[in-house]
Each structure stands twice: as C-alpha cells, then as structure tokens.
PDB file of C-alpha atoms and ligand atoms in Angstrom:
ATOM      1  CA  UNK A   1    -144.809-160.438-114.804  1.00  0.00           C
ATOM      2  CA  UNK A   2    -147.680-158.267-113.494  1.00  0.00           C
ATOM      3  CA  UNK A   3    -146.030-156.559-110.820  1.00  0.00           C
ATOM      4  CA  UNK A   4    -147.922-154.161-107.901  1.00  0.00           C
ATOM      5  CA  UNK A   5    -144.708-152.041-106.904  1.00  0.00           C
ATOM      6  CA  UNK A   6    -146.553-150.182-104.404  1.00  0.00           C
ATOM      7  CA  UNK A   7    -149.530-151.970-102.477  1.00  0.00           C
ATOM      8  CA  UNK A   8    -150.216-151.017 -98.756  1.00  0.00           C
ATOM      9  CA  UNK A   9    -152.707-154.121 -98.080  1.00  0.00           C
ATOM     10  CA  UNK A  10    -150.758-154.519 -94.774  1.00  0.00           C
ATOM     11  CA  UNK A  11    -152.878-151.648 -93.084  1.00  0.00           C
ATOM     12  CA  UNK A  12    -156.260-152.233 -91.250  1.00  0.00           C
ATOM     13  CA  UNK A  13    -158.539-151.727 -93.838  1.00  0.00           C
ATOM     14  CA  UNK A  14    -157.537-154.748 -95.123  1.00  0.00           C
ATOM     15  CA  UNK A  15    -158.044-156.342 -91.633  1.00  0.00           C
ATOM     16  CA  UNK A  16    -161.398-158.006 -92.399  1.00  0.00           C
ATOM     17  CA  UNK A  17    -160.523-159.688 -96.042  1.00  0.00           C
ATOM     18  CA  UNK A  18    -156.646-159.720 -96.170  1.00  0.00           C
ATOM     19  CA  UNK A  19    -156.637-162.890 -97.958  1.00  0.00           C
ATOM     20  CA  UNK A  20    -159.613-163.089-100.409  1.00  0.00           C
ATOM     21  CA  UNK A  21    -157.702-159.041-101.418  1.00  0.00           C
ATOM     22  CA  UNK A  22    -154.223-161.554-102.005  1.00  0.00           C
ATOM     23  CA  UNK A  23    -156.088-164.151-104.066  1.00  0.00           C
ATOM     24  CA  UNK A  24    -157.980-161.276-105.980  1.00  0.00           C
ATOM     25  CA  UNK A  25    -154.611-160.141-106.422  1.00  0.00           C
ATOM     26  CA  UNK A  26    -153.141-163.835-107.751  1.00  0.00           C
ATOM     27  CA  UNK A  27    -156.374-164.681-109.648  1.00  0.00           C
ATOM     28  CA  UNK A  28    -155.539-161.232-112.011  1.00  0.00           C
ATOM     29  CA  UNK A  29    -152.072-162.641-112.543  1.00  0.00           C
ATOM     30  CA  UNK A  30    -150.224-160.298-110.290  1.00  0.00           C
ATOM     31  CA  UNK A  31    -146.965-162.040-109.587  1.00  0.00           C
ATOM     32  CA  UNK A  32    -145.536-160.008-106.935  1.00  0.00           C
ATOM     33  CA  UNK A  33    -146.019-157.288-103.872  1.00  0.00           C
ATOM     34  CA  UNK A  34    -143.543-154.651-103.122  1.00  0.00           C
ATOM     35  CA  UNK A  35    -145.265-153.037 -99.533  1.00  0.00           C
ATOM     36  CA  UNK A  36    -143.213-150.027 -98.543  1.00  0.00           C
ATOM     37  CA  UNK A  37    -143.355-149.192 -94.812  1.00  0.00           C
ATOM     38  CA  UNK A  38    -144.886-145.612 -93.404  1.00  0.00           C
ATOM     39  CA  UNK A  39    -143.437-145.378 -90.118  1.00  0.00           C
ATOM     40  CA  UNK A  40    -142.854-147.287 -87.160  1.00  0.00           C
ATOM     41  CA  UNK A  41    -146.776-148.176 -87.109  1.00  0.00           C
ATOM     42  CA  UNK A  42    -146.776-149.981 -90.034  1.00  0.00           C
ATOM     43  CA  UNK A  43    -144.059-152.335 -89.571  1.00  0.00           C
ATOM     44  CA  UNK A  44    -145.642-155.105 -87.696  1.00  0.00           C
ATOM     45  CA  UNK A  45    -148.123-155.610 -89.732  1.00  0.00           C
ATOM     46  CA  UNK A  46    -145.784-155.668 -93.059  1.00  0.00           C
ATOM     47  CA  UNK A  47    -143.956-157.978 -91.364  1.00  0.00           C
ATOM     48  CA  UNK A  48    -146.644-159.887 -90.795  1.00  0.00           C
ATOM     49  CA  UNK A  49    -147.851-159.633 -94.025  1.00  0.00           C
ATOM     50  CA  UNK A  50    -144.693-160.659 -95.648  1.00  0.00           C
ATOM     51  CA  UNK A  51    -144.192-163.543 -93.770  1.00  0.00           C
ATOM     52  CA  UNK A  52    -146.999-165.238 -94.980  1.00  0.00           C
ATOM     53  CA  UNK A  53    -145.498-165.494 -98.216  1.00  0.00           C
ATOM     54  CA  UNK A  54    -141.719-164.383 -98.614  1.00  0.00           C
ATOM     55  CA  UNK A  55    -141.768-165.364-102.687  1.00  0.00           C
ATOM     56  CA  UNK A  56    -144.512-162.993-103.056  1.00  0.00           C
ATOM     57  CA  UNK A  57    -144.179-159.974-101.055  1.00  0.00           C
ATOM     58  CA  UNK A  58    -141.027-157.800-100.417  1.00  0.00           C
ATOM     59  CA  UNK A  59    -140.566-155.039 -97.622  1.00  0.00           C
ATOM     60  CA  UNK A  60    -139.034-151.834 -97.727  1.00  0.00           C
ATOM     61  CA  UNK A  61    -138.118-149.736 -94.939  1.00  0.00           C
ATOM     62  CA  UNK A  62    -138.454-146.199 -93.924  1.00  0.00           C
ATOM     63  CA  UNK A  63    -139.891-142.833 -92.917  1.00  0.00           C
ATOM     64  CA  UNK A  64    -142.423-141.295 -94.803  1.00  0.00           C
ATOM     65  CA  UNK A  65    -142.117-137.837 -95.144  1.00  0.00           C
ATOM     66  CA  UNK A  66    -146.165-137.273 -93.603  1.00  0.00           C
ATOM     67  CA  UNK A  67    -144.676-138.933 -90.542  1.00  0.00           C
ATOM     68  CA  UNK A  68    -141.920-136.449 -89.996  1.00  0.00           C
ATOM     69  CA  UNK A  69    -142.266-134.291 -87.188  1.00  0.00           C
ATOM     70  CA  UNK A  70    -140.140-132.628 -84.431  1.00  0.00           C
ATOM     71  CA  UNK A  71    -139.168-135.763 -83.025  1.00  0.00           C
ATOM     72  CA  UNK A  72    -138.057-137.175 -86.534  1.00  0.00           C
ATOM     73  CA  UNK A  73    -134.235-137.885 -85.221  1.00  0.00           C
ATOM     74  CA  UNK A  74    -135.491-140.582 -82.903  1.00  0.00           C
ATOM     75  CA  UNK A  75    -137.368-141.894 -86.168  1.00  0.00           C
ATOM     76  CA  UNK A  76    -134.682-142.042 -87.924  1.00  0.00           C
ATOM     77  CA  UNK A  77    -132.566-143.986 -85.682  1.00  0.00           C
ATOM     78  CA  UNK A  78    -135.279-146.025 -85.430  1.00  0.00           C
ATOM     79  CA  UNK A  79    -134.590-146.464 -89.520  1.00  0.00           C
ATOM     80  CA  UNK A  80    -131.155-147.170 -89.184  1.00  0.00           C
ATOM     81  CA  UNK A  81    -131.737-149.778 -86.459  1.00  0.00           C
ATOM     82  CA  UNK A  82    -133.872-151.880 -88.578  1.00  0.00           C
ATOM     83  CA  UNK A  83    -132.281-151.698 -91.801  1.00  0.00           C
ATOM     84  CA  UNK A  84    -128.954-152.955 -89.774  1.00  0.00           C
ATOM     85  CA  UNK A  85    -130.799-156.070 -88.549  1.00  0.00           C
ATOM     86  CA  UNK A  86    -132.506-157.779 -92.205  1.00  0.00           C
ATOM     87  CA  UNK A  87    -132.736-157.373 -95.270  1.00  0.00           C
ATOM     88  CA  UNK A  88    -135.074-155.561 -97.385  1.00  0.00           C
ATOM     89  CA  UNK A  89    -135.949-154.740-101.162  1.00  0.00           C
ATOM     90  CA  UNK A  90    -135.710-151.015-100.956  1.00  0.00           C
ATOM     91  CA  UNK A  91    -135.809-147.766 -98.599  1.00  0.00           C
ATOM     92  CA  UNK A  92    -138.864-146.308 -98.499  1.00  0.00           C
ATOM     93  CA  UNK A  93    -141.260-145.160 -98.907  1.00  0.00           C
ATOM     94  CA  UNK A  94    -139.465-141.413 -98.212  1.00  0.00           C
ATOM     95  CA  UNK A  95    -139.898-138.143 -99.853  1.00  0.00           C
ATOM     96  CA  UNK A  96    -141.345-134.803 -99.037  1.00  0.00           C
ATOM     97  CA  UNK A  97    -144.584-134.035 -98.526  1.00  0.00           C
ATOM     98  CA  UNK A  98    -145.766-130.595 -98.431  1.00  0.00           C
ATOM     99  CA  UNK A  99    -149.373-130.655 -99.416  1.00  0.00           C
ATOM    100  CA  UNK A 100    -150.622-131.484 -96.174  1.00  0.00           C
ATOM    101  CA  UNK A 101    -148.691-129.568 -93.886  1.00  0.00           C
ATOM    102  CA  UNK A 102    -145.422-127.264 -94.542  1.00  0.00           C
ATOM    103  CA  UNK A 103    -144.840-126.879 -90.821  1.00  0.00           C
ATOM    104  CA  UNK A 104    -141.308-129.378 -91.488  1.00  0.00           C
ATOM    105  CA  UNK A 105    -140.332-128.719 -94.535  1.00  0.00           C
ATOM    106  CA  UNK A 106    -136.535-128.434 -92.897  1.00  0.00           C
ATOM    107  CA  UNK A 107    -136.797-132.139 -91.569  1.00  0.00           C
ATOM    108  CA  UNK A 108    -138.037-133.395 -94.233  1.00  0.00           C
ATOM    109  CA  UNK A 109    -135.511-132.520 -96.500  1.00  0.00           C
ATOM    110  CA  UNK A 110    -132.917-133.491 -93.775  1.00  0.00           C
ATOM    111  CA  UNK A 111    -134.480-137.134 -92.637  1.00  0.00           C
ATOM    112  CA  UNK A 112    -135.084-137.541 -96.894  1.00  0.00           C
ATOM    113  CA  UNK A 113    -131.428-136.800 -97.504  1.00  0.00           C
ATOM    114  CA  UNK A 114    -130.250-139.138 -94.453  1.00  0.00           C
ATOM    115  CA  UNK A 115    -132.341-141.649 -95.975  1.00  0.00           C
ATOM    116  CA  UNK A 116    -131.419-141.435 -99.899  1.00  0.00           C
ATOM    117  CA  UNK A 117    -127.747-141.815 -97.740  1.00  0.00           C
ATOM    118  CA  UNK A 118    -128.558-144.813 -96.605  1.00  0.00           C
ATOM    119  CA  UNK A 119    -129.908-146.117 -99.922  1.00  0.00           C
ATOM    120  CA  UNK A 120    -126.707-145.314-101.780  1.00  0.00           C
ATOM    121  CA  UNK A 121    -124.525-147.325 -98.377  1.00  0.00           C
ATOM    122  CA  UNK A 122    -127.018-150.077 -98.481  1.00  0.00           C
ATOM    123  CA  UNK A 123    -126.982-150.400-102.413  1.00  0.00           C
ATOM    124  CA  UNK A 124    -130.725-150.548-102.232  1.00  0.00           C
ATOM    125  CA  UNK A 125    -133.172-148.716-104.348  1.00  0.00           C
ATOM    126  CA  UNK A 126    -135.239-146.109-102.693  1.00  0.00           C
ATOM    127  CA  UNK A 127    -139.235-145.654-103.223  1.00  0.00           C
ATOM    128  CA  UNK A 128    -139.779-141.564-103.563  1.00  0.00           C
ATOM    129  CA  UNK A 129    -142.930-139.996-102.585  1.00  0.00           C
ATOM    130  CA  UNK A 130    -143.729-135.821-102.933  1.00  0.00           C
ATOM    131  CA  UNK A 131    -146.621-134.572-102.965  1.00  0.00           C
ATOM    132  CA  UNK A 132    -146.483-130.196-103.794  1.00  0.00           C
ATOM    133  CA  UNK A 133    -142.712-130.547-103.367  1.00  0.00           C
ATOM    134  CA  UNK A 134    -141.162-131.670-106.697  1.00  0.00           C
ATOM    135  CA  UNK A 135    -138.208-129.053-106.882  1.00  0.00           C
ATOM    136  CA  UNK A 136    -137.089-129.379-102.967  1.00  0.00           C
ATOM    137  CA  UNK A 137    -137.851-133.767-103.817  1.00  0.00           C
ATOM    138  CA  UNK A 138    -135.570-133.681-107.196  1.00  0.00           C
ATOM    139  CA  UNK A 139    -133.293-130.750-105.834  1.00  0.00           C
ATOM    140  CA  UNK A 140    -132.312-133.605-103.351  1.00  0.00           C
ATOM    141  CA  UNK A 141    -131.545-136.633-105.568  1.00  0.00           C
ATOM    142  CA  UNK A 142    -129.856-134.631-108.271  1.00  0.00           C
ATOM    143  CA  UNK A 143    -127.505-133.684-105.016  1.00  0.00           C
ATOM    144  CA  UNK A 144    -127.181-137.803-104.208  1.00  0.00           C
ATOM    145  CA  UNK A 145    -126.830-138.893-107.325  1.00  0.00           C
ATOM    146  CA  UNK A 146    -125.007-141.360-108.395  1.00  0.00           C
ATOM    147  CA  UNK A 147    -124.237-144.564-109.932  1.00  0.00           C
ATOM    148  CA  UNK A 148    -125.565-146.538-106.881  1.00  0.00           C
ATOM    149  CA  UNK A 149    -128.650-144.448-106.533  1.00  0.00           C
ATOM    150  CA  UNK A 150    -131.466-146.070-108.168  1.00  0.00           C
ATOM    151  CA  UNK A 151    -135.616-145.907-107.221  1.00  0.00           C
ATOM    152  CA  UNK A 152    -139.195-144.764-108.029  1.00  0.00           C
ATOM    153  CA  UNK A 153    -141.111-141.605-108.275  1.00  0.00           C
ATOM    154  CA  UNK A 154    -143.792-143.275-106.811  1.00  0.00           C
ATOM    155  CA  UNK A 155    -147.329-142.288-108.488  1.00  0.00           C
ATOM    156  CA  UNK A 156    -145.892-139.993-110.665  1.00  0.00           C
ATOM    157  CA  UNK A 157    -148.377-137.181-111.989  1.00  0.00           C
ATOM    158  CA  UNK A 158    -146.277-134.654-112.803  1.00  0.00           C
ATOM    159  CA  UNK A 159    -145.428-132.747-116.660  1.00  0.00           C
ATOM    160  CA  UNK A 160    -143.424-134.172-119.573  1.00  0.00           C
ATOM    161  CA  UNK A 161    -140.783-131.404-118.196  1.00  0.00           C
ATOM    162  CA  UNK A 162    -140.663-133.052-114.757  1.00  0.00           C
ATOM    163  CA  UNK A 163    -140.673-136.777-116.273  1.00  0.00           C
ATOM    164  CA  UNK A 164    -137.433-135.801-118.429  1.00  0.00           C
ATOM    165  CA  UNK A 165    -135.729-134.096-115.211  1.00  0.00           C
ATOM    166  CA  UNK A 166    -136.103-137.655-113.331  1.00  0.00           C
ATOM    167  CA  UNK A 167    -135.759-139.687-116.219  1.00  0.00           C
ATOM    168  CA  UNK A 168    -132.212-138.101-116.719  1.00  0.00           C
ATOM    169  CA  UNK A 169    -131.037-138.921-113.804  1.00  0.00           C
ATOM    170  CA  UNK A 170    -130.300-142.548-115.224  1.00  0.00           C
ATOM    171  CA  UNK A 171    -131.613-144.831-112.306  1.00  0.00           C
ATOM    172  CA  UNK A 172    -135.337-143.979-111.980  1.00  0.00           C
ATOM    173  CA  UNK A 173    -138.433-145.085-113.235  1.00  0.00           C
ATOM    174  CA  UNK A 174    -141.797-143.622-113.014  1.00  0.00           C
ATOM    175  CA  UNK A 175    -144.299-145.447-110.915  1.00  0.00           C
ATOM    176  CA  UNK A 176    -147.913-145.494-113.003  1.00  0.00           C
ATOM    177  CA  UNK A 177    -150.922-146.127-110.529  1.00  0.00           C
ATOM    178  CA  UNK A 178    -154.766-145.425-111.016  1.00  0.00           C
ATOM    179  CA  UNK A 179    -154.338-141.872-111.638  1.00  0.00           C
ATOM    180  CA  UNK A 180    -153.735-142.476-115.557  1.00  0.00           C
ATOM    181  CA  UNK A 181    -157.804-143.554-115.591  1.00  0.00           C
ATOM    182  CA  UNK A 182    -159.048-140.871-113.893  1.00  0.00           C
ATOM    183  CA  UNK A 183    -161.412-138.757-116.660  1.00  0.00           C
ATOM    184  CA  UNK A 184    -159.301-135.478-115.255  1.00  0.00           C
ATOM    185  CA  UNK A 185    -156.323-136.465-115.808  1.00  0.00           C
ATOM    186  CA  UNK A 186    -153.410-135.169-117.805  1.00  0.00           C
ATOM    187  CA  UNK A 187    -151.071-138.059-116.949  1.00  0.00           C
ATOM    188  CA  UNK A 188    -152.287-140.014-119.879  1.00  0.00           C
ATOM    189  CA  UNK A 189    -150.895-137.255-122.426  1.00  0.00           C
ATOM    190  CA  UNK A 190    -147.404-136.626-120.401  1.00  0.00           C
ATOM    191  CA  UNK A 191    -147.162-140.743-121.015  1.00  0.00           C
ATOM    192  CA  UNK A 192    -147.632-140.876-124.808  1.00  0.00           C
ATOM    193  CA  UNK A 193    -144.612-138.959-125.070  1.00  0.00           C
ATOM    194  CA  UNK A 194    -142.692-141.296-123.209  1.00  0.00           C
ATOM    195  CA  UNK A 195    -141.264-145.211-123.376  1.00  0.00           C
ATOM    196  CA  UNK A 196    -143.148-147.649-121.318  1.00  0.00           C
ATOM    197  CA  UNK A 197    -139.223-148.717-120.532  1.00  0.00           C
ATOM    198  CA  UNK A 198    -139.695-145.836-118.198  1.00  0.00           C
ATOM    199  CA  UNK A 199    -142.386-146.969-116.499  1.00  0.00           C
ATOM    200  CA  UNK A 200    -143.184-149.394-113.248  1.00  0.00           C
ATOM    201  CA  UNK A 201    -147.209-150.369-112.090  1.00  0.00           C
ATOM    202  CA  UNK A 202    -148.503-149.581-108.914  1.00  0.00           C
ATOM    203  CA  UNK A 203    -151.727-149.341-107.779  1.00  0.00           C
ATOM    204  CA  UNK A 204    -150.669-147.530-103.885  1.00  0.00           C
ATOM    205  CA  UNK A 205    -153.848-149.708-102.640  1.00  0.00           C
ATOM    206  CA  UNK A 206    -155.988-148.850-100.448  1.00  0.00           C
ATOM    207  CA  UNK A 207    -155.810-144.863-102.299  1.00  0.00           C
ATOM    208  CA  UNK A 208    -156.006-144.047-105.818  1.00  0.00           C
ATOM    209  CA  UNK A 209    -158.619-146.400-106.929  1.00  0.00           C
ATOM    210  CA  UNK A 210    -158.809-146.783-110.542  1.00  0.00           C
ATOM    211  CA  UNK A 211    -162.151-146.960-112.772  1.00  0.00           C
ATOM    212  CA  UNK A 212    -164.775-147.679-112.744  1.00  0.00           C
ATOM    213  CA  UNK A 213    -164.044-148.425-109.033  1.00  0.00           C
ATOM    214  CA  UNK A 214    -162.986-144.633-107.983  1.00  0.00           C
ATOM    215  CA  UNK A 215    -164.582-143.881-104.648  1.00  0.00           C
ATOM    216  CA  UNK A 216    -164.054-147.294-103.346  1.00  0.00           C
ATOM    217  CA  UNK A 217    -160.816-148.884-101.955  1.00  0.00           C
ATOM    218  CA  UNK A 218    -158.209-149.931-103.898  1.00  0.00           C
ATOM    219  CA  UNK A 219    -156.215-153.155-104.230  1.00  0.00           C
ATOM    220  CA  UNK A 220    -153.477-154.946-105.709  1.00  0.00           C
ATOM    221  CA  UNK A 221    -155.406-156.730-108.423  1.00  0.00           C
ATOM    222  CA  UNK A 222    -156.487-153.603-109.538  1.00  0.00           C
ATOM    223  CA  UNK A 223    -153.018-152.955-111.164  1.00  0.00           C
ATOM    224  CA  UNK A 224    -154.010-154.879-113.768  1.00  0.00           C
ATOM    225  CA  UNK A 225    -156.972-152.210-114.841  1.00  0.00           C
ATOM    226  CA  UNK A 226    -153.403-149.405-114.821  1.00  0.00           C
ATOM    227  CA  UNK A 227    -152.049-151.836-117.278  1.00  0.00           C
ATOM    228  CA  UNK A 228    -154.956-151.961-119.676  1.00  0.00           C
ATOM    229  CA  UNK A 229    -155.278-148.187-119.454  1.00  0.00           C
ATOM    230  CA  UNK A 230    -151.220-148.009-120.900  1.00  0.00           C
ATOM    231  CA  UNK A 231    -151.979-150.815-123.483  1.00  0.00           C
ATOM    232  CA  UNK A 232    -154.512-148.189-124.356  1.00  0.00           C
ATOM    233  CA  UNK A 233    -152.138-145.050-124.180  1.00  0.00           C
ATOM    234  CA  UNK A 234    -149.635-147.042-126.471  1.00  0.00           C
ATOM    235  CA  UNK A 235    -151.792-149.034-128.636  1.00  0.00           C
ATOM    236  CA  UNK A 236    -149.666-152.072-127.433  1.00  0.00           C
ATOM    237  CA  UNK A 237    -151.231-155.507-126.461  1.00  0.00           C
ATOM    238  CA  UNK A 238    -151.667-155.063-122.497  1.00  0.00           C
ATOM    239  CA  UNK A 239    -149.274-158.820-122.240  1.00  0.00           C
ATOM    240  CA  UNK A 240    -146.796-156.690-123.528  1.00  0.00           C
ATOM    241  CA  UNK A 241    -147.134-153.786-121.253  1.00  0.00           C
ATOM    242  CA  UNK A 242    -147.036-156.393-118.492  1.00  0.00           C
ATOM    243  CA  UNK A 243    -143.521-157.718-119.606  1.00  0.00           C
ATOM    244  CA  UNK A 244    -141.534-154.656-120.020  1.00  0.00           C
ATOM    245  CA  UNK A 245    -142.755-153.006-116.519  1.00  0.00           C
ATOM    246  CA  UNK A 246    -142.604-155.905-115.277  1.00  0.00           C
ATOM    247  CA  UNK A 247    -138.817-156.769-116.130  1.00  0.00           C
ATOM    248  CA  UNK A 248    -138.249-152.807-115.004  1.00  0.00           C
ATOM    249  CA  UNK A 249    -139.755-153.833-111.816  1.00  0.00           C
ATOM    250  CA  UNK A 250    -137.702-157.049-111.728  1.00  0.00           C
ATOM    251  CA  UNK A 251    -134.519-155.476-112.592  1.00  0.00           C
ATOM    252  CA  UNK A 252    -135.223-152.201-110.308  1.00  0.00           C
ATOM    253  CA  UNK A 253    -135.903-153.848-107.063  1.00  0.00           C
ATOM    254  CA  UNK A 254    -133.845-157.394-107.909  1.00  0.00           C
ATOM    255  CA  UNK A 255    -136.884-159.560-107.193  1.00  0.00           C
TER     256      UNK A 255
HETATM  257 NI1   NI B 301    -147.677-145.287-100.417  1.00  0.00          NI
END
C-alpha cells in the first residue's frame, strides 16, 4: 500500500483543485491520507476534508509547535477538548520548532510534553515535528518513553547518529518525504545505512516538493516519486518499497 503519512491538502492552496490533487493522488496508487492538524485553524477544513472520504483519509489532532505562543495553555485545552469528543489516528502533528523563532522554547517543550502525555493515555501514536531542536525534541521522548509510546519523526533529515538515537527507542519510524531527491542532500547516504523497515513515506504536501517538481507545490501523489528515489537508494524494486512502508504505516497508525 502506497501510503502519504503526512499530506496537508486540507489547507487553502488546495482550495481551487482539491479534488483533481485526490484523484492525482488515487490515479498514482496512493491508498491512503494521514492529514495531521496545525492548530485550531486547520481543523475545519481537515474535517472537512476527511469527511468526504473516511476509508481514505485519517485525522490527527494537535498543536504544532510554530503555533505555540504565550497563550498556548488555552491551546492546549483546546487539544484536550477535542481529542475527548472523537476519535482520531494519532496526536499531532507536535514537536519543537526552533528554527523560526526561539522566543518559546519553554512552552514548547511544556505543551510537547503535555501532548506526548496524552498520546501515551490515549494509546495513540504521535506525529513529531523539530526543526533546529533535535536534542530538546528527543530529550523529551526518551523522558516519555515507553511501551505505549509509539510515532514519527516526521521528515526526518537528520545523521545516521540521530536516526540510531530514535530508532532505539523501539516505537518510531522515520518519516521519508521529498527531501531524499533533493541534489543537496545528505539524507540519501544516512538511509543506505539503514532498513527500509525503519522507514514511513510522506510527502508533507503542499512543502518539500520533490524532483523534478522542486519550486512548485507539492502533493500527495507525489509520494510515489519518494518511493522511486528509495527503490533507488536500496536497489530494491520500488513495489517492494511500497509494501514494507506501507505495512509500517499500516501497523504504526492501525489503518
Ligand atoms: Ni506538516
């Protein structure tokens, strides 16, 4: 199964060609959507998004670490209110962010925390995001670990040092996303020393545009051009590279 574990298609730049961007997406053979929430923006439109086709898409809920701010107790009640009312496939996506702003580092290590709380009371997996924060980000989980807590370092770019530190954890998997084709990249290198049993697709659509399409936007059926580029890495047939993320995805987020 061709899986897109991370796909914002929900947001307005999608607004215009939603659905020809979903049969794109089934047309490449991708099977299934995870769309993890941002903030309370966002949820509507996941929502609405979701609803149009439940065996398709799955929602995730949470606060994004670029949307904490000094008011980020209110968001998180916010959280907790939701994720009391339906289910969902996941918390996320959550993390911490510092390479936009450091101004809340403190609350978003706290509201991140709260969240990976949640994850382990829920029994959910959680979808990580950090951007210039991997030791605070892992510093975290290694502190929550355990046998419930389960997830994805979402577009993972980090070193082969960094990819063993999450990989020993025993729940998480490393989400693989456009980055691997980009001409600078060192991802691709990192990977060859590592089991695609590790690994999850992504393509974080409408960022992180694979080639040849960099500079445009991004979208689900794109995902398929990340698995091509692994097929490549591991000299495996790409079907097969779609079957083992795929059951990683299947088993990780219980689809
Ligand atoms: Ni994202």
């Amino acid at each position: 199964m061709l899986i897109d574990t991370h796909s914002h298609i929900y947001l307005s730049e999608f607004d215009e060609d939603r659905a020809e961007v979903v049969n794109r997406a089934k047309a490449a053979g991708v099977a299934h959507i995870i769309l993890p929430n941002v903030d309370k923006e966002t949820l509507e439109p996941m929502w609405a998004l979701e609803a149009t086709d439940t065996k398709f898409f799955s929602a995730t809920i949470g606060l994004h670490p670029t949307s904490v701010d000094a008011e980020y107790k209110k968001e998180l009640e916010w959280v907790k209110n939701k994720l009391a009312r339906r289910p969902y496939c996941a918390i996320g996506e959550v993390g911490i962010d510092l390479y936009w702003d450091k101004t809340f580092r403190e609350e978003q290590i706290i509201a991140f925390e709260q969240q990976l709380q949640w994850a382990i009371d829920y029994d959910l997996p959680v979808i990580i995001h950090q951007r210039d924060a991997f030791e605070d980000t892992i510093a975290c989980v290694e502190k929550y670990n355990c046998s419930k807590l389960r997830g994805v370092f979402h577009s993972f770019g980090g070193s082969l040092e960094e990819a063993q530190r999450i990989l020993s954890l025993g729940g998480f998997y490393l989400g693989i996303n456009g980055v691997v084709t980009f001409k600078n990249s060192k991802l691709s290198h990192v990977l060859e020393q590592l089991s695609p049993e590790y690994l999850v697709l992504e393509t974080d659509a409408p960022y992180l545009t694979p080639a040849p399409h960099r500079g445009k936007r991004n979208e689900s059926a794109y995902v398929r051009l990340v698995a091509q580029k692994l097929a490549e890495i591991y000299q495996q047939p790409v079907n097969e590279i779609i079957e083992i993320t795929g059951k990683n995805a299947t088993k990780l987020f219980s689809l």
